[in-house]
Short mmCIF file of C-alpha atoms in Angstrom, two decimals:
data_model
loop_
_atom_site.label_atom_id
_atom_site.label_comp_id
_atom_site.label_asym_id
_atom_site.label_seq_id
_atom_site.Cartn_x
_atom_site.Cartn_y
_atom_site.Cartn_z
CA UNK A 1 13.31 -21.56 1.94
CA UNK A 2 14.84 -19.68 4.68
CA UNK A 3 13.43 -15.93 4.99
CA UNK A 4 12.17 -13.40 7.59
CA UNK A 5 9.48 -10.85 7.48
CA UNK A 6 9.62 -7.66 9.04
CA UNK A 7 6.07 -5.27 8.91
CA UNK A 8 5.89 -1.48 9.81
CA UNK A 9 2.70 -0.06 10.97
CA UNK A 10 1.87 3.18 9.57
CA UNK A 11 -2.06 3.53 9.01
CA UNK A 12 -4.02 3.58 12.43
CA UNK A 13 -6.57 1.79 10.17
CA UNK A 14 -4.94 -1.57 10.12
CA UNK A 15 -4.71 -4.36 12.55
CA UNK A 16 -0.84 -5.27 12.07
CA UNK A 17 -0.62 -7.46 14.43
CA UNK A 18 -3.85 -9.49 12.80
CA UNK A 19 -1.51 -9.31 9.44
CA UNK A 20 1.42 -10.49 11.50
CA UNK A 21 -0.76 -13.64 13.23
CA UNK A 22 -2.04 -14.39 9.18
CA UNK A 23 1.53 -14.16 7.94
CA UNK A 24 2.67 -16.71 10.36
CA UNK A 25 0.50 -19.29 10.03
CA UNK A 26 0.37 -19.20 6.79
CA UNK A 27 4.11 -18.85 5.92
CA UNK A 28 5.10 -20.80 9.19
CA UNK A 29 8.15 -18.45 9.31
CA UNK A 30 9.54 -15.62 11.21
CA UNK A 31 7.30 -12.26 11.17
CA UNK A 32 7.85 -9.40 13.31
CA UNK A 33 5.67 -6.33 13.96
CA UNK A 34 8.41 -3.76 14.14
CA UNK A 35 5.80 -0.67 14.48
CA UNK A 36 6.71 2.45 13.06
CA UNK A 37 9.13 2.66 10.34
CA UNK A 38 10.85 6.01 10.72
CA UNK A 39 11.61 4.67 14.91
CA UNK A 40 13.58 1.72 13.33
CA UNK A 41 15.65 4.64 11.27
CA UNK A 42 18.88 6.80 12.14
CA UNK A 43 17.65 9.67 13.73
CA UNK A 44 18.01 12.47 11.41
CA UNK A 45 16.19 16.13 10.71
CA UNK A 46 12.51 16.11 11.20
CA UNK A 47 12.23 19.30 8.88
CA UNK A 48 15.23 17.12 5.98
CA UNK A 49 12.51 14.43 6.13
CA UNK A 50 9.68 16.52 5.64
CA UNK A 51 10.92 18.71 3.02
CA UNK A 52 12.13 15.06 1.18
CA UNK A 53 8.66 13.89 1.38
CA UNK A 54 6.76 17.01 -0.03
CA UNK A 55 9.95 17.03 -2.86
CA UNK A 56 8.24 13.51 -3.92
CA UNK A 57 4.56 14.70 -3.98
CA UNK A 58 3.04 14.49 -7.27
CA UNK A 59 1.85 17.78 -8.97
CA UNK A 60 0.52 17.22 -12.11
CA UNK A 61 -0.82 13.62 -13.00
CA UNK A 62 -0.08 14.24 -16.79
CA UNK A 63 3.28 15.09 -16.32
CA UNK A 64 6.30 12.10 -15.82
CA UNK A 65 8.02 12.73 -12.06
CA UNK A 66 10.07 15.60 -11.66
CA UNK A 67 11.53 16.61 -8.18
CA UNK A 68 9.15 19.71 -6.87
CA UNK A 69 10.38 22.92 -4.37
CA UNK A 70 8.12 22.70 -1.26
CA UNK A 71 6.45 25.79 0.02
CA UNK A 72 7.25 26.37 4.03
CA UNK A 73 2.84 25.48 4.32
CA UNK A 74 3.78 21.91 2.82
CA UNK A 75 6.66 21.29 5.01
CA UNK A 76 5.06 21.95 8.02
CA UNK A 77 2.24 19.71 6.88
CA UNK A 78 4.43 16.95 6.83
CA UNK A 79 6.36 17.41 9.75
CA UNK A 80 2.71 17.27 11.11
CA UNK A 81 1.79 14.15 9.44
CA UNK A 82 4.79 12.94 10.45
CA UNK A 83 3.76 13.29 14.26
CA UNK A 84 0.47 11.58 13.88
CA UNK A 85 -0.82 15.07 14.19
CA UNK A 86 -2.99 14.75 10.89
CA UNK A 87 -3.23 12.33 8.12
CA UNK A 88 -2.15 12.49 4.58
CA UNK A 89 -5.26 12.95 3.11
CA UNK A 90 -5.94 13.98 -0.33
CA UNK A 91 -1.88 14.12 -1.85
CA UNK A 92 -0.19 11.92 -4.27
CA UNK A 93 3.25 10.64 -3.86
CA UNK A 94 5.44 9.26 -6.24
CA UNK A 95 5.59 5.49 -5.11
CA UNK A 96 9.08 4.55 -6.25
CA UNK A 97 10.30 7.41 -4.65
CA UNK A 98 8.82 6.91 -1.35
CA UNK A 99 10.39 3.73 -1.90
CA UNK A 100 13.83 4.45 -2.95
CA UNK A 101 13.93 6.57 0.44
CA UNK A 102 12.57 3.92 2.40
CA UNK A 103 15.13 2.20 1.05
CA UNK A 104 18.07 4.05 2.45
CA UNK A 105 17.03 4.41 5.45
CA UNK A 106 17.26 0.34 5.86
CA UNK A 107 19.92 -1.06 8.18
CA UNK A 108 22.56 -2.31 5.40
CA UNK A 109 22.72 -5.85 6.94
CA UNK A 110 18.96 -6.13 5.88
CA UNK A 111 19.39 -5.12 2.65
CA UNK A 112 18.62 -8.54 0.72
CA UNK A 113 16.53 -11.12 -0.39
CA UNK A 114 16.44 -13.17 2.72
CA UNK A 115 14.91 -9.79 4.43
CA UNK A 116 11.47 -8.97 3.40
CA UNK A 117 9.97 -5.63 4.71
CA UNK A 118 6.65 -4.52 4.12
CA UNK A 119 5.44 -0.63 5.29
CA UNK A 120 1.69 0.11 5.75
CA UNK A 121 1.61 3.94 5.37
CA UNK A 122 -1.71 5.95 4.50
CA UNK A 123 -0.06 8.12 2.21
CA UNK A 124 -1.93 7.61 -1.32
CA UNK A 125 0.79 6.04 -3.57
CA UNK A 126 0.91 6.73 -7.56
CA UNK A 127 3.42 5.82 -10.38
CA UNK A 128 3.91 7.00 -13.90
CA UNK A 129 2.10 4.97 -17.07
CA UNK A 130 4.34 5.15 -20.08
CA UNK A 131 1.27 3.77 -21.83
CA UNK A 132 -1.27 6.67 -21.31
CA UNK A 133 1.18 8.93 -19.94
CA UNK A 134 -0.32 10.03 -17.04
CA UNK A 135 0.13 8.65 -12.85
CA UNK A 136 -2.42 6.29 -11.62
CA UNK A 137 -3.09 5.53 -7.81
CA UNK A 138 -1.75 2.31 -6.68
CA UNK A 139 -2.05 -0.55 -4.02
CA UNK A 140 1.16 -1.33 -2.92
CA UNK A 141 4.71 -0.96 -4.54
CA UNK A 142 6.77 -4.24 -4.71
CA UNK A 143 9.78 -4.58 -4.31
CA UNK A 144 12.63 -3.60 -0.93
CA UNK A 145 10.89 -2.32 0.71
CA UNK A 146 7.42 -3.02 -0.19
CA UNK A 147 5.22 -0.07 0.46
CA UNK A 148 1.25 -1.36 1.16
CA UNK A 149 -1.07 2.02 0.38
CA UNK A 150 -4.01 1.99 2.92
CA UNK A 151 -5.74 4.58 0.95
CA UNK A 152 -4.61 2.79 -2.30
CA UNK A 153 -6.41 0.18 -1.33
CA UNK A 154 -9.45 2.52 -1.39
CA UNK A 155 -8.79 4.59 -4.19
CA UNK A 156 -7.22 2.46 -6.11
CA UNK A 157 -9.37 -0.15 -7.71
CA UNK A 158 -12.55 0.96 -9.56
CA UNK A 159 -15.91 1.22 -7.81
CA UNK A 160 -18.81 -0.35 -9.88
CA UNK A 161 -19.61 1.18 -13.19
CA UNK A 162 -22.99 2.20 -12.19
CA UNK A 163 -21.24 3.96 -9.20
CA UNK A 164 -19.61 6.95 -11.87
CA UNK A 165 -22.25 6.59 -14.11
CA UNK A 166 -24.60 8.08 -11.09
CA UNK A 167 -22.28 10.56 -9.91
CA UNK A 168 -21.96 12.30 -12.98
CA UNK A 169 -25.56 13.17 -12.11
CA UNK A 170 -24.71 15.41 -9.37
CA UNK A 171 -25.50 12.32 -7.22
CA UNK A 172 -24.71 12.70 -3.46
CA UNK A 173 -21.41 11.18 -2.27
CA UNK A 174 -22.49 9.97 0.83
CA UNK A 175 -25.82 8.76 -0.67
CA UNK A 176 -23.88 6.58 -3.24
CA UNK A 177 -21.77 5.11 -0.49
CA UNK A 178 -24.70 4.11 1.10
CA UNK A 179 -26.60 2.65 -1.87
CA UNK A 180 -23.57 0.45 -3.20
CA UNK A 181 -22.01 -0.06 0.44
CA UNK A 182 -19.97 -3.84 0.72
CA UNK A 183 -19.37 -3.51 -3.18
CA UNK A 184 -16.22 -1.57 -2.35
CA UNK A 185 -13.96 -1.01 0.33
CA UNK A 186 -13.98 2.27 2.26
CA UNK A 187 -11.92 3.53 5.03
CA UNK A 188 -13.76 2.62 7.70
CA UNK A 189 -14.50 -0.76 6.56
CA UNK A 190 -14.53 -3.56 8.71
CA UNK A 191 -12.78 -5.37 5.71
CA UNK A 192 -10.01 -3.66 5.49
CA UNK A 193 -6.99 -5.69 7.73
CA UNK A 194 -8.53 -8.44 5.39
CA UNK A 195 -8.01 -7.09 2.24
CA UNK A 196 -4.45 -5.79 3.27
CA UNK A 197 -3.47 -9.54 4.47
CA UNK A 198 -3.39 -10.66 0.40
CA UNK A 199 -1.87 -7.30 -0.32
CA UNK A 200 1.74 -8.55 1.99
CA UNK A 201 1.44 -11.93 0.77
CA UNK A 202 1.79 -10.64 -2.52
CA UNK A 203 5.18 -8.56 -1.39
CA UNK A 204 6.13 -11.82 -0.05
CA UNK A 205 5.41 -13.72 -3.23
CA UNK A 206 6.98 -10.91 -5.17
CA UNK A 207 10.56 -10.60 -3.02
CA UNK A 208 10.68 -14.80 -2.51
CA UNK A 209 9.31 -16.57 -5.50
CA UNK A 210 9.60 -13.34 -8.19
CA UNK A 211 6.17 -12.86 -8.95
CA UNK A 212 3.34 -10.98 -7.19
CA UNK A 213 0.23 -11.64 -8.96
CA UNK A 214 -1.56 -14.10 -10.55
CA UNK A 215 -4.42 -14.73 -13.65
CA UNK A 216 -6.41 -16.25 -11.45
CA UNK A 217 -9.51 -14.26 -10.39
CA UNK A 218 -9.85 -16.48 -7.10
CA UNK A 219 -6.58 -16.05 -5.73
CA UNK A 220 -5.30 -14.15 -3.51
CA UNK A 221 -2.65 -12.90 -5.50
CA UNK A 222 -4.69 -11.78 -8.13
CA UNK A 223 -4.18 -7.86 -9.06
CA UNK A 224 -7.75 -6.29 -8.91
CA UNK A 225 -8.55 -3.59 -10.95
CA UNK A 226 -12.09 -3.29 -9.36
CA UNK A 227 -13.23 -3.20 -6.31
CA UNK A 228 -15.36 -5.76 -6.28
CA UNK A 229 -13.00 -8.37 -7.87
CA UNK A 230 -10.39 -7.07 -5.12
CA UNK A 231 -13.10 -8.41 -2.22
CA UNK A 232 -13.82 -11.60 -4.21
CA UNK A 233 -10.11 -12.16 -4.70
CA UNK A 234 -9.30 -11.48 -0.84
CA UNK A 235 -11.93 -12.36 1.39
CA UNK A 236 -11.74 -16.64 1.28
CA UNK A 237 -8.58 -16.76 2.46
CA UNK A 238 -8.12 -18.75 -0.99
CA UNK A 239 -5.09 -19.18 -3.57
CA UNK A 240 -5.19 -20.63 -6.55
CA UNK A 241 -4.01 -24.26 -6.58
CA UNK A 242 -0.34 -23.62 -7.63
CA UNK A 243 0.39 -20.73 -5.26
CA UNK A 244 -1.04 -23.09 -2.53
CA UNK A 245 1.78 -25.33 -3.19
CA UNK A 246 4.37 -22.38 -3.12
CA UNK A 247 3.26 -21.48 0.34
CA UNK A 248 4.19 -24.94 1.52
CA UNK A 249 7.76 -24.76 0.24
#
């Protein structure tokens, strides 16, 4: 199957070209570290961007998405972020609309299923639950492009039950971290580049084959809900015997 891979660093906390080296040997096809997203983009206004990117921030986690008006303070916070001056700590944003303008800003010839992009950002990533009607934090977003949430991967998945159940006794942050530390992942984990190497085969999986996760618990392309079935799933290098076979196609 005849297909290309092109990855965007955006998280100073990854090792892309580590993901790129993975992708290749694994996939034995073309991969290239493109860096940056926004420097493979038409130029455009710096304060258009910004102000489009605090428009998508999420304001109340109960409500469904609704297009917000940025205050000058949040524009000029992401015009900073923007520069590498800080990082996007601490703010939701709408994943399918990060993606949908990630999306236009794609070169049109690159626009199809042959092309598979995948954007590391740290920007925490959420989307809208019909179910319990309220947003939820979220590892990546599938689809063109696919959108891989550094701090997702962090936030995301559950910490261990005994983890909450301490906190809610005024327990110290820092002291928990300690006490359950390698039972989750944390941003300055060693771990991390690892974790995130699963995370784009899944894109891949998702954009080639249509289907991004599996049931199994020892695959790769398993869909953690906790943390520690997202290390178990990630850190053996292993898929399940039928995605194996996939990779080899």
């Amino acid at each position: 199957m005849k297909f290309q891979i092109f990855l965007y660093s955006g998280s100073k906390l990854l090792s892309v070209r580590e993901i790129e080296r993975y992708l290749k040997e694994r996939l034995k096809k073309n991969v290239e570290d493109r860096g940056e997203f926004l420097n493979h983009c038409p130029k455009g206004s710096a304060e258009e961007f910004a102000k489009t990117l605090a428009r998508i921030r999420i304001i109340d986690v109960m409500k469904p998405f609704k297009y917000n008006e940025p205050l000058y303070g949040e524009i000029e916070y992401e015009k900073r972020v923007l520069k590498g001056a800080v990082a996007p700590g601490g703010i939701l944003y709408d994943g399918f609309m990060l993606q949908q303008i990630f999306y236009e800003l794609l070169p049109k010839e690159e626009k199809n299923l042959e092309s598979v992009h995948i954007i590391f950002t740290d920007r925490l990533l959420a989307t809208f639950d019909e179910n319990d009607l309220r947003y939820h934090a979220r590892v990546n977003i599938l689809g063109c492009p696919s959108i891989i949430s550094v701090s997702g991967v962090v936030e995301a998945p559950a910490k261990p039950r005994e983890y909450y159940v301490e906190r809610q006794f005024a327990g110290s942050e820092e002291l928990l971290k300690l006490k359950y530390k390698g039972r989750f992942i944390d941003y300055d984990d060693e771990r991390l580049t690892e974790v995130v190497k699963g995370c784009a085969m899944q894109a891949v999986f998702y954009q080639i084959f249509g289907e991004a996760f599996c049931e199994s618990k020892k695959c790769r392309l398993y869909n953690a809900h906790w943390q520690e079935e997202l290390i178990n799933a990630q850190l053996k290098d292993n898929f399940c015997e039928r995605h194996e076979k996939m990779l080899r196609l």
